[in-house]
CSV table of C-alpha atoms in Angstrom, one decimal:
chain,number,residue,atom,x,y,z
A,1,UNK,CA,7.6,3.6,9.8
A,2,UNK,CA,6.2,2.0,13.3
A,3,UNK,CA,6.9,3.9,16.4
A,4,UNK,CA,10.4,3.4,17.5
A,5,UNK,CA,11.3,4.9,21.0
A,6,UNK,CA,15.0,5.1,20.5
A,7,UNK,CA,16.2,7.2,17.5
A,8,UNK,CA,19.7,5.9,18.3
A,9,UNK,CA,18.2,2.3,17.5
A,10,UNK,CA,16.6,3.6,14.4
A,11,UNK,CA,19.6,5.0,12.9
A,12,UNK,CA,21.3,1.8,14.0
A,13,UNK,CA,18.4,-0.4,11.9
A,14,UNK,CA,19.0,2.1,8.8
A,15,UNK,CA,22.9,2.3,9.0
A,16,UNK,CA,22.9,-1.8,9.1
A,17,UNK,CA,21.0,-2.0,6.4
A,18,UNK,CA,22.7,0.4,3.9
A,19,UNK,CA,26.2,-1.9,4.9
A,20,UNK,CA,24.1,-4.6,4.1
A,21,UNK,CA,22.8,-3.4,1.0
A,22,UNK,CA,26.2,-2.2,-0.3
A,23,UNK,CA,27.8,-5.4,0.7
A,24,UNK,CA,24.4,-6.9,-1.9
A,25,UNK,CA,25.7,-4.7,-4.9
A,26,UNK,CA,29.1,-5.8,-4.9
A,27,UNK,CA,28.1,-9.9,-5.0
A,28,UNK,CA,25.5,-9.3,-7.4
A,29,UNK,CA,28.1,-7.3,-10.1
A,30,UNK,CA,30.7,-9.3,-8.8
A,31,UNK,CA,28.4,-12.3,-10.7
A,32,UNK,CA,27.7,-10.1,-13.4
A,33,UNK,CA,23.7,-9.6,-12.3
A,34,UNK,CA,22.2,-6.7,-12.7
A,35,UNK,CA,19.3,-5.9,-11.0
A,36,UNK,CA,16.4,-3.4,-10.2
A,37,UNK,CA,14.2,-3.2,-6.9
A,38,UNK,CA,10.8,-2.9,-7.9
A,39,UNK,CA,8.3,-1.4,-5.3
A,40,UNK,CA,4.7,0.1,-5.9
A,41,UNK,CA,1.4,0.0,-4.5
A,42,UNK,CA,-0.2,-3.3,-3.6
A,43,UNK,CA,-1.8,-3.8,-6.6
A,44,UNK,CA,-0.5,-1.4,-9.4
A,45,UNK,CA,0.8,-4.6,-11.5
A,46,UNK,CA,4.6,-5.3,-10.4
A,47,UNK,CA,4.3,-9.0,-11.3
A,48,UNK,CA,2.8,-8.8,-14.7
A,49,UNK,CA,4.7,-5.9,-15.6
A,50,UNK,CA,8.0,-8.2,-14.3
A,51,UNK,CA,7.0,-10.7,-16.1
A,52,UNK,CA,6.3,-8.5,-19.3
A,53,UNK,CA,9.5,-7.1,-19.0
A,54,UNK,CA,11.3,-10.7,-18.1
A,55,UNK,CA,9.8,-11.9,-21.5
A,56,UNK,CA,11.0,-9.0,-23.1
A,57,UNK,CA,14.7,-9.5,-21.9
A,58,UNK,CA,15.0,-13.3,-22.2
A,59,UNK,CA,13.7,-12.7,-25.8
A,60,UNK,CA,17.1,-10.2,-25.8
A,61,UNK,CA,18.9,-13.0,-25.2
A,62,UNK,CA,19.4,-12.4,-21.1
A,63,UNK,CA,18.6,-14.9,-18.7
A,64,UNK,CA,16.3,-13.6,-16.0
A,65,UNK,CA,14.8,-14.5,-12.5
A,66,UNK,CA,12.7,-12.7,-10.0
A,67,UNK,CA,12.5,-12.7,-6.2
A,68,UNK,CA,9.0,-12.5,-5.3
A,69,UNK,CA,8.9,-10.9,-2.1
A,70,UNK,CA,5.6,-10.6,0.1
A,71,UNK,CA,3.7,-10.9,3.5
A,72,UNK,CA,3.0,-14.2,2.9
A,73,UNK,CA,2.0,-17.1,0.7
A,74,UNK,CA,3.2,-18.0,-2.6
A,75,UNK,CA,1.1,-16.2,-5.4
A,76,UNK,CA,3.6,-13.7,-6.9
A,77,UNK,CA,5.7,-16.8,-7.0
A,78,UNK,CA,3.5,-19.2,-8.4
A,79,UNK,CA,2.6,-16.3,-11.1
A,80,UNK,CA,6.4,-16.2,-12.4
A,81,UNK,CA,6.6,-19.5,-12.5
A,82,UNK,CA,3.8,-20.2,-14.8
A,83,UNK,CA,5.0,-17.6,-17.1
A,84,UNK,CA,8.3,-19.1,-17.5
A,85,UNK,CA,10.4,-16.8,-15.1
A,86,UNK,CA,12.9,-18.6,-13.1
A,87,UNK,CA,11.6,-17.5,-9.5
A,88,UNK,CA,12.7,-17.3,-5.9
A,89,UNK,CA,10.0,-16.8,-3.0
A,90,UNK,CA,10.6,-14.3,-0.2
A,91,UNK,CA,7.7,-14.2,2.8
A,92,UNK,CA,8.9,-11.1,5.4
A,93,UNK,CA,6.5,-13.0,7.9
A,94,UNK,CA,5.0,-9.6,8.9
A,95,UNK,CA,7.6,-7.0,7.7
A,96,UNK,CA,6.0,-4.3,5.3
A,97,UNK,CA,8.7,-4.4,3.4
A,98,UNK,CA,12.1,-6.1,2.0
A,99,UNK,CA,15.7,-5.6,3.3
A,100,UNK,CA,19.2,-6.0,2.1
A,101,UNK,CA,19.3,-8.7,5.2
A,102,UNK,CA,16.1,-10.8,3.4
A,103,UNK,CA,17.5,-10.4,0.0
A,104,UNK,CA,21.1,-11.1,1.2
A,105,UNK,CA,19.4,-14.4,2.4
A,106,UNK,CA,17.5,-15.3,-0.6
A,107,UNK,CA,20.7,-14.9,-2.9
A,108,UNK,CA,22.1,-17.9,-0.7
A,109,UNK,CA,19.8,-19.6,-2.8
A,110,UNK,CA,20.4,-18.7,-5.9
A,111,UNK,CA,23.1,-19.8,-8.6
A,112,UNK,CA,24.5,-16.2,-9.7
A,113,UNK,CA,26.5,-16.9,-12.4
A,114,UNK,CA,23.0,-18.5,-14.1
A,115,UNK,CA,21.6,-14.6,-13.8
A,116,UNK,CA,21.9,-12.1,-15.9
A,117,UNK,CA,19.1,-9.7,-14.6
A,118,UNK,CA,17.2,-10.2,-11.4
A,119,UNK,CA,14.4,-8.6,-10.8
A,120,UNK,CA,13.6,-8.0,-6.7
A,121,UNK,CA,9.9,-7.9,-6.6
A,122,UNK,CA,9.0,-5.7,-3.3
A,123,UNK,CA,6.1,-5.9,-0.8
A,124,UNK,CA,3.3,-3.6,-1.9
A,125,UNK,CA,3.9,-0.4,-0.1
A,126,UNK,CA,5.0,3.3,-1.3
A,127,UNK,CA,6.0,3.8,2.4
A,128,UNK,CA,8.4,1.6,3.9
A,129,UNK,CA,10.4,0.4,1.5
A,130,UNK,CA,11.9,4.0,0.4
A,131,UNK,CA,14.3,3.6,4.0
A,132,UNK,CA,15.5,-0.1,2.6
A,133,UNK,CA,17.9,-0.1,-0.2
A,134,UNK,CA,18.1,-3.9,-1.2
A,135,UNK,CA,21.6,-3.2,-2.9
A,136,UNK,CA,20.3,-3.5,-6.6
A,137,UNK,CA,21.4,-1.5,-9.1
A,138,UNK,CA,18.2,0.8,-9.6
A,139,UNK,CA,15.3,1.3,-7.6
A,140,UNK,CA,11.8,1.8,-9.9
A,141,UNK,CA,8.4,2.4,-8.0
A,142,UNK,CA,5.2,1.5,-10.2
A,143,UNK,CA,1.8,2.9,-9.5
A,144,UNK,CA,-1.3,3.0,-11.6
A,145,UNK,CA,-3.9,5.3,-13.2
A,146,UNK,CA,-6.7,3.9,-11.0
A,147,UNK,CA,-4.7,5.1,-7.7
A,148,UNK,CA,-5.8,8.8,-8.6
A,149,UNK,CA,-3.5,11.3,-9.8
A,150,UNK,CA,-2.1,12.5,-6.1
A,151,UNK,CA,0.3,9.5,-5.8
A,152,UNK,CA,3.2,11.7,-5.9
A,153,UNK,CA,2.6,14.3,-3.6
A,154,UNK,CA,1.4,11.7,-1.3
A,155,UNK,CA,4.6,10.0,-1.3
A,156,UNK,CA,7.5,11.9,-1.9
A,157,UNK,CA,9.8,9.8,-0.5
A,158,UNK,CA,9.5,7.1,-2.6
A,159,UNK,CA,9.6,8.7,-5.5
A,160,UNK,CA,12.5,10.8,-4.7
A,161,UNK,CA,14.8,7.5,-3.6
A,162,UNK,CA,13.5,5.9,-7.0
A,163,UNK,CA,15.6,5.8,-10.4
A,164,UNK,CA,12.5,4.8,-12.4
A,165,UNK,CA,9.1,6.2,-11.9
A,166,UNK,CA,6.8,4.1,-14.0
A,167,UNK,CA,2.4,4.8,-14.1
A,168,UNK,CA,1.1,1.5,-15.2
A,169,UNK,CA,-2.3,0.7,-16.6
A,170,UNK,CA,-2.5,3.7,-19.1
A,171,UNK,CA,-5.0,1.4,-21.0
A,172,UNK,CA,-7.5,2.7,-18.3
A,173,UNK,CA,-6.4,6.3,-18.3
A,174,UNK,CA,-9.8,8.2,-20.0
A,175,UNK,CA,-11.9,5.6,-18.3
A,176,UNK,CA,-10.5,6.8,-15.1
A,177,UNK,CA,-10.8,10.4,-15.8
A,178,UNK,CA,-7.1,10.8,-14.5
A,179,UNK,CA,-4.7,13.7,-15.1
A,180,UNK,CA,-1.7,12.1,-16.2
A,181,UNK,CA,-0.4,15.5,-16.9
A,182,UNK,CA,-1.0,16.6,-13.3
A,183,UNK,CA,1.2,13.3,-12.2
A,184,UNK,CA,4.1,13.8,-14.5
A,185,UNK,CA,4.5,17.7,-13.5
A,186,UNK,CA,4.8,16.6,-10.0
A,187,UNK,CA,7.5,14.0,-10.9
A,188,UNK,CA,9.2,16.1,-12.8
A,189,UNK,CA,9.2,19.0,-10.2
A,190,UNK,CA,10.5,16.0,-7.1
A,191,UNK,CA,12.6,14.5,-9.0
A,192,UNK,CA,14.7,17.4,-10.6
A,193,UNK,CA,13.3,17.0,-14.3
A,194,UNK,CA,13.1,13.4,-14.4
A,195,UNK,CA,10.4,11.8,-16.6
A,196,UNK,CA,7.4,9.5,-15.3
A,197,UNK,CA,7.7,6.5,-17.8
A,198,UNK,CA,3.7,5.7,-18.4
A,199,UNK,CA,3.1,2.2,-19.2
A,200,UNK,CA,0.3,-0.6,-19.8
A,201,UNK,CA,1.3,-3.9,-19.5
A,202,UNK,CA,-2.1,-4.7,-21.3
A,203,UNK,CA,-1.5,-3.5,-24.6
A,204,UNK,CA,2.5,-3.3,-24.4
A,205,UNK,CA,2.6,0.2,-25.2
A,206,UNK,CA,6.1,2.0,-23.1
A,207,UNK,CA,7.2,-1.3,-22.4
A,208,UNK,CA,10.4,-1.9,-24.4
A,209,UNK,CA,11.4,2.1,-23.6
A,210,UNK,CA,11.2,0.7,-20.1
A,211,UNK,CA,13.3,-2.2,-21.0
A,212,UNK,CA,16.2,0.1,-22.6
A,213,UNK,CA,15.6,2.4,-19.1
A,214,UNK,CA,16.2,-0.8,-17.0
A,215,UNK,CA,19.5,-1.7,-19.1
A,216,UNK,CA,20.8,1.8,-19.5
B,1,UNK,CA,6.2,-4.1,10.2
B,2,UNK,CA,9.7,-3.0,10.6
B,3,UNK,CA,12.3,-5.1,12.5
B,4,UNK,CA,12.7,-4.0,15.7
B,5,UNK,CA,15.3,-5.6,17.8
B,6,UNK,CA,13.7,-6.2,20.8
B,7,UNK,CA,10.4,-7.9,21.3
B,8,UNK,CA,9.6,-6.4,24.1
B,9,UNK,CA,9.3,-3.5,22.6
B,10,UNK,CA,7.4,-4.0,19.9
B,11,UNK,CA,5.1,-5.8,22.7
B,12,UNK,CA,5.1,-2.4,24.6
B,13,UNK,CA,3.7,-0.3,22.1
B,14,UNK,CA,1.4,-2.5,20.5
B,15,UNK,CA,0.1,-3.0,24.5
B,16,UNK,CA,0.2,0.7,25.2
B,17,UNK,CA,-1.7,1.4,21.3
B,18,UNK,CA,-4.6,-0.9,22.6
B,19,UNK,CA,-4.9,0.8,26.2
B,20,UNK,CA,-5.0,4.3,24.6
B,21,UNK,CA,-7.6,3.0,21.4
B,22,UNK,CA,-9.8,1.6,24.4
B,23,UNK,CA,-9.7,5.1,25.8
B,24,UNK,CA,-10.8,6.7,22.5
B,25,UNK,CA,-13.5,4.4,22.4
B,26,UNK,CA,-14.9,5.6,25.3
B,27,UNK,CA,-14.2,8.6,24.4
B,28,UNK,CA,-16.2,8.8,21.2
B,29,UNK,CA,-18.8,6.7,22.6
B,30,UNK,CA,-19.4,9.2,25.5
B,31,UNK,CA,-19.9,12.1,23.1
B,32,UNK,CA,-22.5,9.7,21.3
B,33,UNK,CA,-20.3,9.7,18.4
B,34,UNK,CA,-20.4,6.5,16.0
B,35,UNK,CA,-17.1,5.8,14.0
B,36,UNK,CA,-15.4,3.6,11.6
B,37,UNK,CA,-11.4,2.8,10.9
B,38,UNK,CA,-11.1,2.7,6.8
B,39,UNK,CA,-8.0,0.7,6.1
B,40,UNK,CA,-7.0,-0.4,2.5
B,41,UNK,CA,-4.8,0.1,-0.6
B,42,UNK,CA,-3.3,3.2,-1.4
B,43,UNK,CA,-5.8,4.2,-4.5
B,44,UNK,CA,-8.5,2.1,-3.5
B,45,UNK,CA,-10.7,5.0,-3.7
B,46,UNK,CA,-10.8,5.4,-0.1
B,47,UNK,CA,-11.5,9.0,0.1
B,48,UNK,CA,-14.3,9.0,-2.6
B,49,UNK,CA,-16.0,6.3,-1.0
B,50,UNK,CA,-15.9,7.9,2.6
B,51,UNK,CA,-17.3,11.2,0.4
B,52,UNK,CA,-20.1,9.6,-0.9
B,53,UNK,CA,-21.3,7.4,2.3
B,54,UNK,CA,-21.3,10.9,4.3
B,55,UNK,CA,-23.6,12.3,1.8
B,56,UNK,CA,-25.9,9.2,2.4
B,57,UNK,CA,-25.5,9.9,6.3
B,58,UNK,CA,-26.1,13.4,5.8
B,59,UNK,CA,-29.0,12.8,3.8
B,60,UNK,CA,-30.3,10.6,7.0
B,61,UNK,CA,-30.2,13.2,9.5
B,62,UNK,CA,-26.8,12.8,10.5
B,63,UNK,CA,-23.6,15.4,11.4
B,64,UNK,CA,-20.6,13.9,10.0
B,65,UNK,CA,-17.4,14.5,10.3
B,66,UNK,CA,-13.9,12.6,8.6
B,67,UNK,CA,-10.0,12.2,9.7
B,68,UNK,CA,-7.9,12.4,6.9
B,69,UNK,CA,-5.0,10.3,7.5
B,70,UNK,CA,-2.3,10.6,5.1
B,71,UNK,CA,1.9,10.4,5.7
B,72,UNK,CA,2.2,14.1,4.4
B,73,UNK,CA,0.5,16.6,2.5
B,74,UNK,CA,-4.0,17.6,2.6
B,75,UNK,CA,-5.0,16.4,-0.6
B,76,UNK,CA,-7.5,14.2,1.2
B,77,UNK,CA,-8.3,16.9,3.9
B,78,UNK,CA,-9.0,19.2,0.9
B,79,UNK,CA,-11.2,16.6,-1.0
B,80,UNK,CA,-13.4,16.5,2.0
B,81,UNK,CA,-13.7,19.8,2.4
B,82,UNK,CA,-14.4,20.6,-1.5
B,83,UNK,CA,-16.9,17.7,-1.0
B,84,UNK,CA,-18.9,19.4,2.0
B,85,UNK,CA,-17.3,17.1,4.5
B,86,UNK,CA,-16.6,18.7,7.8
B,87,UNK,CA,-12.6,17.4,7.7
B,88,UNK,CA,-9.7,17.4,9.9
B,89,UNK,CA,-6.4,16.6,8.6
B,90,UNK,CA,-3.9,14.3,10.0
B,91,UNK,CA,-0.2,13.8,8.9
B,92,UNK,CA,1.9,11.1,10.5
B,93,UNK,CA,5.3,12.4,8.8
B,94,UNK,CA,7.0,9.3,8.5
B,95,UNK,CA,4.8,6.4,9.7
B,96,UNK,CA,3.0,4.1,7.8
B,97,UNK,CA,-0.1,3.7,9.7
B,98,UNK,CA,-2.6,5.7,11.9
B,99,UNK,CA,-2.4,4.7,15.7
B,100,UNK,CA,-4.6,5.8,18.4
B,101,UNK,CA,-2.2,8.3,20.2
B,102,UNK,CA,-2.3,10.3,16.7
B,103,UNK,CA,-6.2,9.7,16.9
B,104,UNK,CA,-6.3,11.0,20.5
B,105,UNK,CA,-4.5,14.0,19.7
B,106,UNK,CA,-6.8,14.6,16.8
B,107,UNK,CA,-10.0,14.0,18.7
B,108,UNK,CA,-8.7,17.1,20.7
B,109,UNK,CA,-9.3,19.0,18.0
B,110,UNK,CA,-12.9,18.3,17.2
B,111,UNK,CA,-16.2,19.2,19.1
B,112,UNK,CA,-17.3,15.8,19.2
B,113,UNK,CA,-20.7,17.0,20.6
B,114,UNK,CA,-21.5,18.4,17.1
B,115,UNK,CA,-20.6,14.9,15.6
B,116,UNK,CA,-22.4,11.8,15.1
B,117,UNK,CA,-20.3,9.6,12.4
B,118,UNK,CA,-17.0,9.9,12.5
B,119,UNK,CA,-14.7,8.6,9.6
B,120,UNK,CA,-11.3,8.0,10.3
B,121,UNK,CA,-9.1,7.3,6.8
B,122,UNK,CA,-6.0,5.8,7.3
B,123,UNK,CA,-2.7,5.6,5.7
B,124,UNK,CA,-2.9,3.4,2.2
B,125,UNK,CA,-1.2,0.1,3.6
B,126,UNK,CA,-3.0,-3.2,3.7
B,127,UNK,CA,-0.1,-4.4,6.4
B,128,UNK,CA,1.1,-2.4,9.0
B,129,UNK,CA,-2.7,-0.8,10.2
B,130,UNK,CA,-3.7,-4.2,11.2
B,131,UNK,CA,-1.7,-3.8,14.5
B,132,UNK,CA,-3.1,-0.6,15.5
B,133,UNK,CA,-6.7,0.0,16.3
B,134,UNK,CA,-7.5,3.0,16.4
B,135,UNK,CA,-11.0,2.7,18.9
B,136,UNK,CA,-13.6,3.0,16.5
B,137,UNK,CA,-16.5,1.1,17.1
B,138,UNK,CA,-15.6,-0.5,13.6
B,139,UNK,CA,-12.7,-1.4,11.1
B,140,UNK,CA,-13.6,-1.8,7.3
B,141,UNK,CA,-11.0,-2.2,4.9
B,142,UNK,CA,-11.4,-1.4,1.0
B,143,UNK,CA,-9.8,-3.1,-2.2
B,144,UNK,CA,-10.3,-2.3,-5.5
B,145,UNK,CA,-11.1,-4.8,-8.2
B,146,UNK,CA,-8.0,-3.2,-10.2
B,147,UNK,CA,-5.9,-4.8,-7.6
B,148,UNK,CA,-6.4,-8.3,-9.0
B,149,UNK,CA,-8.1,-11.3,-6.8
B,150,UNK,CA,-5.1,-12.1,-4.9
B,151,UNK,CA,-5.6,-9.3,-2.2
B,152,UNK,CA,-7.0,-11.5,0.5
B,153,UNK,CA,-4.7,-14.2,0.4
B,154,UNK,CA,-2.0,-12.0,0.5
B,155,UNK,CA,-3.1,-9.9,3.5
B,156,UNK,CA,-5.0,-12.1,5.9
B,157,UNK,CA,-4.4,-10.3,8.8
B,158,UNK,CA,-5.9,-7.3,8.2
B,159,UNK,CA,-8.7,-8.9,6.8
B,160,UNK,CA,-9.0,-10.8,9.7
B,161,UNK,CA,-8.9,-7.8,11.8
B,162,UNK,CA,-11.9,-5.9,10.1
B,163,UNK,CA,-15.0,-6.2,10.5
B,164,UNK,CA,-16.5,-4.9,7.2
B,165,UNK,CA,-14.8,-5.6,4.0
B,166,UNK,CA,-15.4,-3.8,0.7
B,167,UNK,CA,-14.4,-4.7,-2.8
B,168,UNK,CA,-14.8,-1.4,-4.7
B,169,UNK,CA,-14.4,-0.1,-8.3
B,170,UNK,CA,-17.0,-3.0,-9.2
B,171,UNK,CA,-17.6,-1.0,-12.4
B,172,UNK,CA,-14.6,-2.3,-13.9
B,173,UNK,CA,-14.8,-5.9,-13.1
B,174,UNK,CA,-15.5,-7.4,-16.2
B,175,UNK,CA,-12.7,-4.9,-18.1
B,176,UNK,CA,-10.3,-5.9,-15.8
B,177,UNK,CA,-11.5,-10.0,-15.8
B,178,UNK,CA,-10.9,-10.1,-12.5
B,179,UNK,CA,-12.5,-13.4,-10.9
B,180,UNK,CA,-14.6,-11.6,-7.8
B,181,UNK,CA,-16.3,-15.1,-6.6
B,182,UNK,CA,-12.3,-16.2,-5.8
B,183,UNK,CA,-12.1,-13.0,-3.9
B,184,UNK,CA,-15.3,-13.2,-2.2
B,185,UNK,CA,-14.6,-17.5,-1.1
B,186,UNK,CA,-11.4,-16.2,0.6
B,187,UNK,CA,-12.8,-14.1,2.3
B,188,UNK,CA,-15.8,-15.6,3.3
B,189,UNK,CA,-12.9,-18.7,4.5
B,190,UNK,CA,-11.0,-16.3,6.2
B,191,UNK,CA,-13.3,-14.6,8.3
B,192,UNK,CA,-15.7,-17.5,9.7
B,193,UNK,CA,-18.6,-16.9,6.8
B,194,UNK,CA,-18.6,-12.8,6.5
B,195,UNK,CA,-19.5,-11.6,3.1
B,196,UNK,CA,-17.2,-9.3,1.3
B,197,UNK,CA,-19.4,-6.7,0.2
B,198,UNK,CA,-18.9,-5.4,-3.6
B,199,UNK,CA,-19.0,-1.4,-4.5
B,200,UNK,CA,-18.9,1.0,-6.8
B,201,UNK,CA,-18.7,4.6,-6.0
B,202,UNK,CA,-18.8,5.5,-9.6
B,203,UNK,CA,-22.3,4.5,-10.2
B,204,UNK,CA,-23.5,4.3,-6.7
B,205,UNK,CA,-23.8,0.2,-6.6
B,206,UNK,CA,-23.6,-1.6,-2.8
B,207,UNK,CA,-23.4,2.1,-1.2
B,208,UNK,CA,-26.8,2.0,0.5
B,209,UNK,CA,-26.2,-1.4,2.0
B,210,UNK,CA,-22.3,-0.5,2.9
B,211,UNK,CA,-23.8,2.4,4.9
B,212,UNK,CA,-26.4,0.2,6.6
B,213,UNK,CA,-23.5,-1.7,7.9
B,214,UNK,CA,-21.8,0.9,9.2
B,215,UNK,CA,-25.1,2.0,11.1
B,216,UNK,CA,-25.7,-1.4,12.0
């Protein structure tokens, strides 16, 4: 988090934004959505594992869109689009990460009652985002086996605001030389006994325990 | 960057952050020591690639010592240190970024005299570091080929900002089928012709060169 000289304005910032995000939960289950905030490192996957997971849910029967939220330009965007998720673009101009305000904004846009999952696609980032609940009903933070296994320790925050702790990119696991092991003990320890979900979106393996983790 | 309500603020500190990194820059540069600003994605491989370019300085002649810039913890510091890297560890608590107060108050800590490269790692963040130099002499900041082709478009400004930009991890290029030449055009569109220069720390590929450029 930048600099801010004024704690009081701070708290202000953070206390506006939980309202906000609260008043985000009750329009999106007031339309029946349900919804997950997904943050990770730039990098670790978020879109294809979305769109893995969208794929996997439409073929449930749900009807799906994402909010691709980033810096700038359309990529994520464009990605969902070409893999048949209905998608919604979100630039934060120069913000490192969503908030309920942006989302708030972007649901203007979009026809709820069409939705039956939306996924919130945040800026790559396991920093700022932890202070910004959107209002969704989980929070799941993604990283990957070629980030090293000290993710965790490095960023307890995140980890300890998330619901979902997924490792994507398992496929690469022995290449990497990575101790998995050493990752999930230090979820487990944070996160009072909870487990890290590993995934790959290349081969599919953990995805549709994922799936039953993002309905359940 | 996070909102902050007023922009004259935000213009303050960004205004005060340059005054101060100008006055590190003399600093270091009246000690005779060189230095260099390494940005880039959390799990880039950041750390192992400042590791094995300080062997290469060492190996030249030269005293070398490395900042390691993290939001909590000393894995880093202690990588360094197992490594035979004279370290000094850095913990920002909360923010999301290195600035150059935090470097200043570092630099007291260190015999710059007994120093001729300094690496300074920052936080893993390809967004909010771009504001803050630090006063090194230069800014690099390192991707990953695991973090698909879209880095560049996606964070021009801290591209923009650097002046040496590394693509590392090149080892796994054609398992990931990652399309480096895109990568490499934005880049080179982005920064007025600058090559992006391709890495791997694994087998040693583009190190030589990358440390040229840091000499150069």
């Amino acid at each position: 988090m930048h600099k801010i000289t004024h704690i009081s304005m701070e708290t202000d910032v953070l206390a506006e934004n939980r309202h906000l995000a609260e008043h985000n939960l009750e329009r999106l289950r007031g339309s029946s959505v349900r919804s997950v905030d997904v943050m990770g490192t730039t990098g670790a996957g978020k879109t294809s594992l979305i769109i893995a997971l969208s794929r996997m849910l439409m073929a449930r029967g749900l009807r799906v869109a994402a909010v691709a939220g980033d810096v700038t330009g359309q990529d994520d965007y464009d990605r969902f689009q070409a893999a048949g998720v209905r998608a919604y673009n979100l630039n934060t101009g120069k913000e490192c990460h969503l908030d309920a305000n942006l989302l708030d904004r972007t649901l203007d846009g979009i026809d709820l009652l069409a939705v039956d999952f939306l996924f919130v696609e945040n800026v790559g980032n396991l920093v700022c985002p932890a202070d910004f609940p959107l209002g969704t009903d989980k929070r799941m933070v993604v990283i990957s086996v070629t980030e090293g296994d000290d993710m965790v320790r490095k960023h307890p925050m995140i980890f300890q605001g998330a619901d979902i702790a997924v490792m994507n990119k398992m496929d690469l696991a022995s290449y990497m030389g990575i101790d998995v092991e050493r990752v999930k003990a230090d979820y487990r320890r944070l996160s009072g006994g909870k487990e890290l979900l590993p995934v790959s979106v290349r081969t599919g393996d953990g995805l549709e325990a994922l799936a039953d983790r993002l309905l359940g």
